Amino acid sequence: MAGTPTFATPPGFLGVQRRDPAGGIAVAGIPLDIGTTNRAGARDAPRAIRAASRMLVDGAHPGSWVDPATLPIADIGDFAIALGDIPASLALIEQQASVIDHLVALGGEHGITLPLLRALRQRVGAPLALVHCDAHVDTWPDNFGQAYAHGSVFWHAIREGLVDPRRTIQIGIRSPVQREVWDWTLAQGVTIVTAQDFFELGPPAVAAKVREVVGAAPAYLSFDIDVLDPAFAPGTGTPEIGGLASWQAQALLRRLDGVDFRGMDVVEVLPAHDVAEITALAAATMAWEYLCR
Ligand SMILES: [Mn+2]
């Protein structure tokens, strides 16, 4: 093994020093966390995820044999946000995402996904299929009175026609939820695979379900780190027990070949509550799985 040891990896995601995304995939941090309903602090996640990603640079992916060093990835730094202003921040995020072909976003809270979907929907010209890994449905019509906080992302995305609910699958769901929110989500045509469903079916059957729901449509992957059990991802804002193990999420992502993904995000990492970097490493690893698929 030659080259730079992992601890001396340059500070970009996966050690990437290229900053021009032309012709490839752009990685960007989006340090927004003012729409969180419980613990805040995901603003610190992009830095933590980049730092943890150093563990993934010293070889090829052992399933696909893709070496991230050979991928056309640029780390374009962090998006600008408007301090303390959710609507202005969402507008800024959409504007910055609108010029990027293929974005891998490191949140930030889940609220960043709405403007990312608005920008991508515009570029693609049709509603997107959605693979949404989360403990929460995030289809609440509001969050304690705030319309654009992190629990309402997919309520807006469905109502704005950004995603096709019949091509939307939510995986790992398990939080307390109002019955009417659950019923509304199903009535739109969304497929929900609860965490308990996941454990009973296993990764291969869930992956087959994802491919069936998504079909050939252009798709987006939104990965809320709280889909993982707090034992595997303690550093998050709204933890829920009974979640996926890290390996189960990996086993799912590795079986999604053929899905036409046009972008992804990994959100809700909260470094101040993390332990031994395990949540940031899980987040970095999910983005690496996506990039090396
Ligand atoms: Mn969540």
PDB file of C-alpha atoms and ligand atoms in Angstrom:
ATOM      1  CA  MET A   1       0.000   0.000   0.000  1.00  0.00           C
ATOM      2  CA  ALA A   2       1.598   3.242  -1.143  1.00  0.00           C
ATOM      3  CA  GLY A   3       0.651   6.900  -0.997  1.00  0.00           C
ATOM      4  CA  THR A   4      -0.808   9.095   1.717  1.00  0.00           C
ATOM      5  CA  PRO A   5      -1.909   7.443   4.968  1.00  0.00           C
ATOM      6  CA  THR A   6      -5.624   7.875   5.730  1.00  0.00           C
ATOM      7  CA  PHE A   7      -4.995  10.204   8.671  1.00  0.00           C
ATOM      8  CA  ALA A   8      -3.236  12.647   6.329  1.00  0.00           C
ATOM      9  CA  THR A   9      -5.972  12.596   3.660  1.00  0.00           C
ATOM     10  CA  PRO A  10      -6.727  16.073   2.231  1.00  0.00           C
ATOM     11  CA  PRO A  11      -9.885  17.661   3.706  1.00  0.00           C
ATOM     12  CA  GLY A  12     -12.292  17.195   0.757  1.00  0.00           C
ATOM     13  CA  PHE A  13     -14.856  14.356   0.753  1.00  0.00           C
ATOM     14  CA  LEU A  14     -12.917  11.114   0.082  1.00  0.00           C
ATOM     15  CA  GLY A  15      -9.819  13.301  -0.082  1.00  0.00           C
ATOM     16  CA  VAL A  16     -10.997  14.828  -3.351  1.00  0.00           C
ATOM     17  CA  GLN A  17      -9.148  18.011  -4.180  1.00  0.00           C
ATOM     18  CA  ARG A  18     -10.887  18.700  -7.473  1.00  0.00           C
ATOM     19  CA  ARG A  19     -13.385  21.548  -7.149  1.00  0.00           C
ATOM     20  CA  ASP A  20     -14.695  21.767 -10.727  1.00  0.00           C
ATOM     21  CA  PRO A  21     -17.711  19.449 -11.157  1.00  0.00           C
ATOM     22  CA  ALA A  22     -17.820  19.702 -14.971  1.00  0.00           C
ATOM     23  CA  GLY A  23     -18.713  16.347 -16.467  1.00  0.00           C
ATOM     24  CA  GLY A  24     -18.939  14.541 -13.168  1.00  0.00           C
ATOM     25  CA  ILE A  25     -20.595  14.393  -9.779  1.00  0.00           C
ATOM     26  CA  ALA A  26     -20.465  17.314  -7.366  1.00  0.00           C
ATOM     27  CA  VAL A  27     -20.299  16.709  -3.623  1.00  0.00           C
ATOM     28  CA  ALA A  28     -21.415  19.663  -1.500  1.00  0.00           C
ATOM     29  CA  GLY A  29     -22.100  20.280   2.170  1.00  0.00           C
ATOM     30  CA  ILE A  30     -25.319  22.087   3.098  1.00  0.00           C
ATOM     31  CA  PRO A  31     -25.009  23.280   6.718  1.00  0.00           C
ATOM     32  CA  LEU A  32     -28.676  24.109   7.364  1.00  0.00           C
ATOM     33  CA  ASP A  33     -30.251  22.992  10.654  1.00  0.00           C
ATOM     34  CA  ILE A  34     -32.717  25.695  11.711  1.00  0.00           C
ATOM     35  CA  GLY A  35     -35.766  23.618  10.739  1.00  0.00           C
ATOM     36  CA  THR A  36     -35.081  20.809  13.217  1.00  0.00           C
ATOM     37  CA  THR A  37     -37.803  19.972  15.724  1.00  0.00           C
ATOM     38  CA  ASN A  38     -35.695  18.288  18.424  1.00  0.00           C
ATOM     39  CA  ARG A  39     -31.916  18.496  18.772  1.00  0.00           C
ATOM     40  CA  ALA A  40     -30.139  20.981  16.480  1.00  0.00           C
ATOM     41  CA  GLY A  41     -26.527  20.845  15.290  1.00  0.00           C
ATOM     42  CA  ALA A  42     -26.535  19.214  11.840  1.00  0.00           C
ATOM     43  CA  ARG A  43     -24.821  22.376  10.596  1.00  0.00           C
ATOM     44  CA  ASP A  44     -21.576  20.747  11.747  1.00  0.00           C
ATOM     45  CA  ALA A  45     -22.160  17.557   9.760  1.00  0.00           C
ATOM     46  CA  PRO A  46     -20.506  18.352   6.396  1.00  0.00           C
ATOM     47  CA  ARG A  47     -17.141  18.829   8.087  1.00  0.00           C
ATOM     48  CA  ALA A  48     -17.556  15.698  10.217  1.00  0.00           C
ATOM     49  CA  ILE A  49     -18.645  13.541   7.260  1.00  0.00           C
ATOM     50  CA  ARG A  50     -15.727  14.748   5.146  1.00  0.00           C
ATOM     51  CA  ALA A  51     -13.320  13.980   7.992  1.00  0.00           C
ATOM     52  CA  ALA A  52     -14.760  10.493   8.534  1.00  0.00           C
ATOM     53  CA  SER A  53     -14.600   9.734   4.797  1.00  0.00           C
ATOM     54  CA  ARG A  54     -10.811   9.425   5.051  1.00  0.00           C
ATOM     55  CA  MET A  55     -11.393   5.781   6.096  1.00  0.00           C
ATOM     56  CA  LEU A  56     -12.750   5.032   2.607  1.00  0.00           C
ATOM     57  CA  VAL A  57      -9.886   6.226   0.412  1.00  0.00           C
ATOM     58  CA  ASP A  58      -7.293   3.495   0.783  1.00  0.00           C
ATOM     59  CA  GLY A  59      -8.599   1.066  -1.793  1.00  0.00           C
ATOM     60  CA  ALA A  60     -11.473   0.041  -4.040  1.00  0.00           C
ATOM     61  CA  HIS A  61     -15.034  -0.790  -2.965  1.00  0.00           C
ATOM     62  CA  PRO A  62     -14.907  -4.522  -2.176  1.00  0.00           C
ATOM     63  CA  GLY A  63     -18.234  -5.247  -3.913  1.00  0.00           C
ATOM     64  CA  SER A  64     -18.144  -3.189  -7.115  1.00  0.00           C
ATOM     65  CA  TRP A  65     -14.335  -2.792  -7.264  1.00  0.00           C
ATOM     66  CA  VAL A  66     -14.794   0.876  -8.072  1.00  0.00           C
ATOM     67  CA  ASP A  67     -11.911   2.928  -6.675  1.00  0.00           C
ATOM     68  CA  PRO A  68     -13.255   6.319  -5.591  1.00  0.00           C
ATOM     69  CA  ALA A  69      -9.922   7.875  -6.608  1.00  0.00           C
ATOM     70  CA  THR A  70     -10.790   7.100 -10.240  1.00  0.00           C
ATOM     71  CA  LEU A  71     -14.302   8.616 -10.119  1.00  0.00           C
ATOM     72  CA  PRO A  72     -15.088  12.027 -11.659  1.00  0.00           C
ATOM     73  CA  ILE A  73     -16.041  13.586  -8.312  1.00  0.00           C
ATOM     74  CA  ALA A  74     -15.498  17.190  -7.275  1.00  0.00           C
ATOM     75  CA  ASP A  75     -15.973  18.533  -3.744  1.00  0.00           C
ATOM     76  CA  ILE A  76     -17.346  22.010  -4.390  1.00  0.00           C
ATOM     77  CA  GLY A  77     -17.396  23.025  -0.725  1.00  0.00           C
ATOM     78  CA  ASP A  78     -20.467  24.117   1.223  1.00  0.00           C
ATOM     79  CA  PHE A  79     -23.557  25.861  -0.128  1.00  0.00           C
ATOM     80  CA  ALA A  80     -24.330  29.350   1.124  1.00  0.00           C
ATOM     81  CA  ILE A  81     -27.356  29.612   3.403  1.00  0.00           C
ATOM     82  CA  ALA A  82     -29.241  32.598   4.852  1.00  0.00           C
ATOM     83  CA  LEU A  83     -28.591  32.656   8.593  1.00  0.00           C
ATOM     84  CA  GLY A  84     -31.767  32.114  10.603  1.00  0.00           C
ATOM     85  CA  ASP A  85     -34.107  32.300   7.585  1.00  0.00           C
ATOM     86  CA  ILE A  86     -35.644  29.042   6.338  1.00  0.00           C
ATOM     87  CA  PRO A  87     -37.436  30.333   3.169  1.00  0.00           C
ATOM     88  CA  ALA A  88     -34.404  32.368   2.080  1.00  0.00           C
ATOM     89  CA  SER A  89     -32.099  29.411   2.742  1.00  0.00           C
ATOM     90  CA  LEU A  90     -34.302  27.075   0.702  1.00  0.00           C
ATOM     91  CA  ALA A  91     -34.289  29.565  -2.186  1.00  0.00           C
ATOM     92  CA  LEU A  92     -30.506  29.864  -2.015  1.00  0.00           C
ATOM     93  CA  ILE A  93     -30.037  26.092  -1.917  1.00  0.00           C
ATOM     94  CA  GLU A  94     -32.312  25.623  -4.937  1.00  0.00           C
ATOM     95  CA  GLN A  95     -30.455  28.313  -6.857  1.00  0.00           C
ATOM     96  CA  GLN A  96     -27.039  26.728  -6.157  1.00  0.00           C
ATOM     97  CA  ALA A  97     -28.281  23.200  -6.948  1.00  0.00           C
ATOM     98  CA  SER A  98     -29.928  24.282 -10.196  1.00  0.00           C
ATOM     99  CA  VAL A  99     -26.592  24.555 -12.026  1.00  0.00           C
ATOM    100  CA  ILE A 100     -25.325  21.134 -10.931  1.00  0.00           C
ATOM    101  CA  ASP A 101     -25.933  18.037 -13.074  1.00  0.00           C
ATOM    102  CA  HIS A 102     -25.498  15.405 -10.408  1.00  0.00           C
ATOM    103  CA  LEU A 103     -25.243  16.336  -6.743  1.00  0.00           C
ATOM    104  CA  VAL A 104     -24.373  14.313  -3.671  1.00  0.00           C
ATOM    105  CA  ALA A 105     -25.386  16.550  -0.770  1.00  0.00           C
ATOM    106  CA  LEU A 106     -24.032  16.212   2.754  1.00  0.00           C
ATOM    107  CA  GLY A 107     -26.592  17.772   5.135  1.00  0.00           C
ATOM    108  CA  GLY A 108     -27.633  19.520   7.170  1.00  0.00           C
ATOM    109  CA  GLU A 109     -31.118  18.594   8.240  1.00  0.00           C
ATOM    110  CA  HIS A 110     -33.709  16.983   6.022  1.00  0.00           C
ATOM    111  CA  GLY A 111     -35.171  20.345   5.034  1.00  0.00           C
ATOM    112  CA  ILE A 112     -32.391  20.681   2.440  1.00  0.00           C
ATOM    113  CA  THR A 113     -34.000  17.944   0.355  1.00  0.00           C
ATOM    114  CA  LEU A 114     -36.995  20.041  -0.726  1.00  0.00           C
ATOM    115  CA  PRO A 115     -35.005  22.676  -2.661  1.00  0.00           C
ATOM    116  CA  LEU A 116     -32.717  19.939  -4.032  1.00  0.00           C
ATOM    117  CA  LEU A 117     -35.782  18.127  -5.397  1.00  0.00           C
ATOM    118  CA  ARG A 118     -37.167  21.387  -6.813  1.00  0.00           C
ATOM    119  CA  ALA A 119     -33.919  21.976  -8.705  1.00  0.00           C
ATOM    120  CA  LEU A 120     -33.630  18.379  -9.930  1.00  0.00           C
ATOM    121  CA  ARG A 121     -37.309  18.178 -10.949  1.00  0.00           C
ATOM    122  CA  GLN A 122     -36.691  21.258 -13.099  1.00  0.00           C
ATOM    123  CA  ARG A 123     -33.597  19.731 -14.717  1.00  0.00           C
ATOM    124  CA  VAL A 124     -35.151  16.323 -15.332  1.00  0.00           C
ATOM    125  CA  GLY A 125     -38.460  17.745 -16.580  1.00  0.00           C
ATOM    126  CA  ALA A 126     -40.620  15.108 -14.887  1.00  0.00           C
ATOM    127  CA  PRO A 127     -41.527  14.023 -11.358  1.00  0.00           C
ATOM    128  CA  LEU A 128     -38.792  11.887  -9.818  1.00  0.00           C
ATOM    129  CA  ALA A 129     -38.949   8.443  -8.332  1.00  0.00           C
ATOM    130  CA  LEU A 130     -37.837   8.548  -4.704  1.00  0.00           C
ATOM    131  CA  VAL A 131     -36.022   6.083  -2.471  1.00  0.00           C
ATOM    132  CA  HIS A 132     -36.361   7.509   1.025  1.00  0.00           C
ATOM    133  CA  CYS A 133     -34.571   5.827   3.938  1.00  0.00           C
ATOM    134  CA  ASP A 134     -35.744   7.258   7.258  1.00  0.00           C
ATOM    135  CA  ALA A 135     -37.282   6.520  10.648  1.00  0.00           C
ATOM    136  CA  HIS A 136     -39.888   9.178   9.816  1.00  0.00           C
ATOM    137  CA  VAL A 137     -42.326   9.597   6.943  1.00  0.00           C
ATOM    138  CA  ASP A 138     -41.600  13.372   6.801  1.00  0.00           C
ATOM    139  CA  THR A 139     -45.041  13.961   5.286  1.00  0.00           C
ATOM    140  CA  TRP A 140     -46.375  16.122   8.108  1.00  0.00           C
ATOM    141  CA  PRO A 141     -48.245  19.153   6.719  1.00  0.00           C
ATOM    142  CA  ASP A 142     -46.449  21.320   9.264  1.00  0.00           C
ATOM    143  CA  ASN A 143     -44.019  21.102  12.183  1.00  0.00           C
ATOM    144  CA  PHE A 144     -45.468  22.777  15.270  1.00  0.00           C
ATOM    145  CA  GLY A 145     -46.719  25.517  12.962  1.00  0.00           C
ATOM    146  CA  GLN A 146     -43.600  25.807  10.776  1.00  0.00           C
ATOM    147  CA  ALA A 147     -44.466  24.817   7.185  1.00  0.00           C
ATOM    148  CA  TYR A 148     -40.939  24.263   5.840  1.00  0.00           C
ATOM    149  CA  ALA A 149     -39.185  22.474   8.679  1.00  0.00           C
ATOM    150  CA  HIS A 150     -37.583  19.049   8.390  1.00  0.00           C
ATOM    151  CA  GLY A 151     -40.716  16.939   8.929  1.00  0.00           C
ATOM    152  CA  SER A 152     -42.668  18.330   5.964  1.00  0.00           C
ATOM    153  CA  VAL A 153     -40.245  17.746   3.116  1.00  0.00           C
ATOM    154  CA  PHE A 154     -42.153  15.022   1.320  1.00  0.00           C
ATOM    155  CA  TRP A 155     -45.567  16.522   2.007  1.00  0.00           C
ATOM    156  CA  HIS A 156     -44.417  19.492  -0.070  1.00  0.00           C
ATOM    157  CA  ALA A 157     -42.525  17.345  -2.581  1.00  0.00           C
ATOM    158  CA  ILE A 158     -45.651  15.306  -3.340  1.00  0.00           C
ATOM    159  CA  ARG A 159     -47.980  18.313  -3.459  1.00  0.00           C
ATOM    160  CA  GLU A 160     -45.578  20.261  -5.699  1.00  0.00           C
ATOM    161  CA  GLY A 161     -45.282  17.310  -8.101  1.00  0.00           C
ATOM    162  CA  LEU A 162     -41.527  17.015  -7.502  1.00  0.00           C
ATOM    163  CA  VAL A 163     -41.773  13.285  -6.831  1.00  0.00           C
ATOM    164  CA  ASP A 164     -44.228  10.720  -8.150  1.00  0.00           C
ATOM    165  CA  PRO A 165     -45.765   9.163  -5.031  1.00  0.00           C
ATOM    166  CA  ARG A 166     -46.543   5.941  -6.931  1.00  0.00           C
ATOM    167  CA  ARG A 167     -42.803   5.703  -7.586  1.00  0.00           C
ATOM    168  CA  THR A 168     -41.867   6.616  -4.007  1.00  0.00           C
ATOM    169  CA  ILE A 169     -40.747   4.080  -1.409  1.00  0.00           C
ATOM    170  CA  GLN A 170     -40.006   4.882   2.223  1.00  0.00           C
ATOM    171  CA  ILE A 171     -37.813   2.388   4.075  1.00  0.00           C
ATOM    172  CA  GLY A 172     -37.151   1.927   7.796  1.00  0.00           C
ATOM    173  CA  ILE A 173     -40.142   3.928   9.035  1.00  0.00           C
ATOM    174  CA  ARG A 174     -40.929   3.461  12.735  1.00  0.00           C
ATOM    175  CA  SER A 175     -41.503   6.732  14.627  1.00  0.00           C
ATOM    176  CA  PRO A 176     -44.730   7.691  16.355  1.00  0.00           C
ATOM    177  CA  VAL A 177     -46.980   9.367  13.783  1.00  0.00           C
ATOM    178  CA  GLN A 178     -50.524  10.661  13.601  1.00  0.00           C
ATOM    179  CA  ARG A 179     -52.809   8.161  11.895  1.00  0.00           C
ATOM    180  CA  GLU A 180     -54.041  10.819   9.446  1.00  0.00           C
ATOM    181  CA  VAL A 181     -50.472  11.586   8.327  1.00  0.00           C
ATOM    182  CA  TRP A 182     -49.842   7.863   7.734  1.00  0.00           C
ATOM    183  CA  ASP A 183     -53.128   7.414   5.871  1.00  0.00           C
ATOM    184  CA  TRP A 184     -52.543  10.532   3.740  1.00  0.00           C
ATOM    185  CA  THR A 185     -49.114   9.211   2.725  1.00  0.00           C
ATOM    186  CA  LEU A 186     -50.484   5.807   1.702  1.00  0.00           C
ATOM    187  CA  ALA A 187     -53.445   7.435  -0.062  1.00  0.00           C
ATOM    188  CA  GLN A 188     -51.007   9.314  -2.313  1.00  0.00           C
ATOM    189  CA  GLY A 189     -49.666   5.945  -3.481  1.00  0.00           C
ATOM    190  CA  VAL A 190     -46.437   5.898  -1.458  1.00  0.00           C
ATOM    191  CA  THR A 191     -45.040   2.459  -0.558  1.00  0.00           C
ATOM    192  CA  ILE A 192     -43.948   2.225   3.084  1.00  0.00           C
ATOM    193  CA  VAL A 193     -41.547  -0.498   4.231  1.00  0.00           C
ATOM    194  CA  THR A 194     -41.417  -0.178   8.006  1.00  0.00           C
ATOM    195  CA  ALA A 195     -38.307  -1.171   9.944  1.00  0.00           C
ATOM    196  CA  GLN A 196     -40.179  -4.278  11.110  1.00  0.00           C
ATOM    197  CA  ASP A 197     -41.104  -5.086   7.485  1.00  0.00           C
ATOM    198  CA  PHE A 198     -37.434  -4.696   6.566  1.00  0.00           C
ATOM    199  CA  PHE A 199     -36.331  -7.178   9.235  1.00  0.00           C
ATOM    200  CA  GLU A 200     -38.957  -9.713   8.178  1.00  0.00           C
ATOM    201  CA  LEU A 201     -38.253  -9.370   4.440  1.00  0.00           C
ATOM    202  CA  GLY A 202     -34.477  -8.927   4.458  1.00  0.00           C
ATOM    203  CA  PRO A 203     -32.369  -6.727   2.166  1.00  0.00           C
ATOM    204  CA  PRO A 204     -32.759  -8.740  -1.090  1.00  0.00           C
ATOM    205  CA  ALA A 205     -36.578  -8.664  -0.965  1.00  0.00           C
ATOM    206  CA  VAL A 206     -36.648  -4.977  -0.002  1.00  0.00           C
ATOM    207  CA  ALA A 207     -34.255  -4.170  -2.856  1.00  0.00           C
ATOM    208  CA  ALA A 208     -36.534  -6.050  -5.266  1.00  0.00           C
ATOM    209  CA  LYS A 209     -39.464  -3.996  -3.949  1.00  0.00           C
ATOM    210  CA  VAL A 210     -37.490  -0.779  -4.525  1.00  0.00           C
ATOM    211  CA  ARG A 211     -36.717  -1.736  -8.112  1.00  0.00           C
ATOM    212  CA  GLU A 212     -40.369  -2.651  -8.683  1.00  0.00           C
ATOM    213  CA  VAL A 213     -41.670   0.667  -7.294  1.00  0.00           C
ATOM    214  CA  VAL A 214     -39.050   2.879  -8.960  1.00  0.00           C
ATOM    215  CA  GLY A 215     -38.951   1.120 -12.322  1.00  0.00           C
ATOM    216  CA  ALA A 216     -37.012   2.914 -15.035  1.00  0.00           C
ATOM    217  CA  ALA A 217     -37.882   6.429 -13.828  1.00  0.00           C
ATOM    218  CA  PRO A 218     -35.152   8.958 -12.979  1.00  0.00           C
ATOM    219  CA  ALA A 219     -34.705   8.561  -9.237  1.00  0.00           C
ATOM    220  CA  TYR A 220     -33.411  10.319  -6.151  1.00  0.00           C
ATOM    221  CA  LEU A 221     -32.009   8.772  -2.967  1.00  0.00           C
ATOM    222  CA  SER A 222     -32.626  10.612   0.297  1.00  0.00           C
ATOM    223  CA  PHE A 223     -30.860   8.933   3.205  1.00  0.00           C
ATOM    224  CA  ASP A 224     -31.737  10.201   6.672  1.00  0.00           C
ATOM    225  CA  ILE A 225     -29.097   8.736   8.977  1.00  0.00           C
ATOM    226  CA  ASP A 226     -31.808   8.144  11.605  1.00  0.00           C
ATOM    227  CA  VAL A 227     -33.006   5.195   9.521  1.00  0.00           C
ATOM    228  CA  LEU A 228     -30.153   3.454  11.352  1.00  0.00           C
ATOM    229  CA  ASP A 229     -30.693   2.363  14.925  1.00  0.00           C
ATOM    230  CA  PRO A 230     -29.305   4.856  17.478  1.00  0.00           C
ATOM    231  CA  ALA A 231     -26.823   2.110  18.418  1.00  0.00           C
ATOM    232  CA  PHE A 232     -25.307   2.604  14.953  1.00  0.00           C
ATOM    233  CA  ALA A 233     -26.051   6.325  14.579  1.00  0.00           C
ATOM    234  CA  PRO A 234     -26.340   8.054  17.951  1.00  0.00           C
ATOM    235  CA  GLY A 235     -25.341  11.419  16.493  1.00  0.00           C
ATOM    236  CA  THR A 236     -28.678  12.499  15.085  1.00  0.00           C
ATOM    237  CA  GLY A 237     -31.429  14.937  15.964  1.00  0.00           C
ATOM    238  CA  THR A 238     -34.532  12.730  16.249  1.00  0.00           C
ATOM    239  CA  PRO A 239     -33.367   9.218  17.182  1.00  0.00           C
ATOM    240  CA  GLU A 240     -35.832   6.283  17.162  1.00  0.00           C
ATOM    241  CA  ILE A 241     -34.943   2.828  18.466  1.00  0.00           C
ATOM    242  CA  GLY A 242     -35.565  -0.343  16.459  1.00  0.00           C
ATOM    243  CA  GLY A 243     -33.809   0.825  13.329  1.00  0.00           C
ATOM    244  CA  LEU A 244     -31.581  -0.727  10.710  1.00  0.00           C
ATOM    245  CA  ALA A 245     -28.048  -1.832  11.397  1.00  0.00           C
ATOM    246  CA  SER A 246     -25.393  -0.200   9.239  1.00  0.00           C
ATOM    247  CA  TRP A 247     -24.802  -3.458   7.363  1.00  0.00           C
ATOM    248  CA  GLN A 248     -28.475  -3.763   6.482  1.00  0.00           C
ATOM    249  CA  ALA A 249     -28.495  -0.325   4.853  1.00  0.00           C
ATOM    250  CA  GLN A 250     -25.336  -1.264   2.958  1.00  0.00           C
ATOM    251  CA  ALA A 251     -26.848  -4.568   1.864  1.00  0.00           C
ATOM    252  CA  LEU A 252     -29.826  -2.650   0.485  1.00  0.00           C
ATOM    253  CA  LEU A 253     -27.800   0.011  -1.335  1.00  0.00           C
ATOM    254  CA  ARG A 254     -25.584  -2.631  -2.920  1.00  0.00           C
ATOM    255  CA  ARG A 255     -28.626  -4.277  -4.490  1.00  0.00           C
ATOM    256  CA  LEU A 256     -30.037  -1.187  -6.200  1.00  0.00           C
ATOM    257  CA  ASP A 257     -28.130  -1.632  -9.449  1.00  0.00           C
ATOM    258  CA  GLY A 258     -30.212  -0.620 -12.426  1.00  0.00           C
ATOM    259  CA  VAL A 259     -31.963   2.214 -10.580  1.00  0.00           C
ATOM    260  CA  ASP A 260     -31.429   5.432 -12.543  1.00  0.00           C
ATOM    261  CA  PHE A 261     -30.269   7.651  -9.674  1.00  0.00           C
ATOM    262  CA  ARG A 262     -29.754  11.328 -10.533  1.00  0.00           C
ATOM    263  CA  GLY A 263     -28.683  12.522  -7.085  1.00  0.00           C
ATOM    264  CA  MET A 264     -28.630  11.752  -3.386  1.00  0.00           C
ATOM    265  CA  ASP A 265     -28.367  13.295   0.034  1.00  0.00           C
ATOM    266  CA  VAL A 266     -27.376  12.045   3.458  1.00  0.00           C
ATOM    267  CA  VAL A 267     -28.881  14.162   6.205  1.00  0.00           C
ATOM    268  CA  GLU A 268     -29.475  14.627   9.933  1.00  0.00           C
ATOM    269  CA  VAL A 269     -25.974  13.798  11.210  1.00  0.00           C
ATOM    270  CA  LEU A 270     -25.386  15.658  14.479  1.00  0.00           C
ATOM    271  CA  PRO A 271     -21.703  15.549  15.404  1.00  0.00           C
ATOM    272  CA  ALA A 272     -22.160  17.032  18.900  1.00  0.00           C
ATOM    273  CA  HIS A 273     -24.121  13.910  19.903  1.00  0.00           C
ATOM    274  CA  ASP A 274     -21.908  11.478  18.017  1.00  0.00           C
ATOM    275  CA  VAL A 275     -19.701   8.899  19.703  1.00  0.00           C
ATOM    276  CA  ALA A 276     -16.310   7.923  18.312  1.00  0.00           C
ATOM    277  CA  GLU A 277     -17.297   9.324  14.873  1.00  0.00           C
ATOM    278  CA  ILE A 278     -19.559   6.332  14.133  1.00  0.00           C
ATOM    279  CA  THR A 279     -22.510   8.340  12.808  1.00  0.00           C
ATOM    280  CA  ALA A 280     -20.343  10.518  10.564  1.00  0.00           C
ATOM    281  CA  LEU A 281     -18.567   7.395   9.298  1.00  0.00           C
ATOM    282  CA  ALA A 282     -21.905   5.706   8.562  1.00  0.00           C
ATOM    283  CA  ALA A 283     -23.011   8.800   6.610  1.00  0.00           C
ATOM    284  CA  ALA A 284     -19.743   8.985   4.673  1.00  0.00           C
ATOM    285  CA  THR A 285     -20.019   5.279   3.925  1.00  0.00           C
ATOM    286  CA  MET A 286     -23.570   5.581   2.541  1.00  0.00           C
ATOM    287  CA  ALA A 287     -22.410   8.318   0.134  1.00  0.00           C
ATOM    288  CA  TRP A 288     -19.423   6.138  -0.803  1.00  0.00           C
ATOM    289  CA  GLU A 289     -21.756   3.185  -1.459  1.00  0.00           C
ATOM    290  CA  TYR A 290     -23.775   5.441  -3.763  1.00  0.00           C
ATOM    291  CA  LEU A 291     -20.732   6.786  -5.592  1.00  0.00           C
ATOM    292  CA  CYS A 292     -19.052   3.376  -5.989  1.00  0.00           C
ATOM    293  CA  ARG A 293     -22.180   1.438  -6.993  1.00  0.00           C
TER     294      ARG A 293
HETATM  295 MN    MN B   1     -35.793  11.134  10.167  1.00  0.00          MN
END
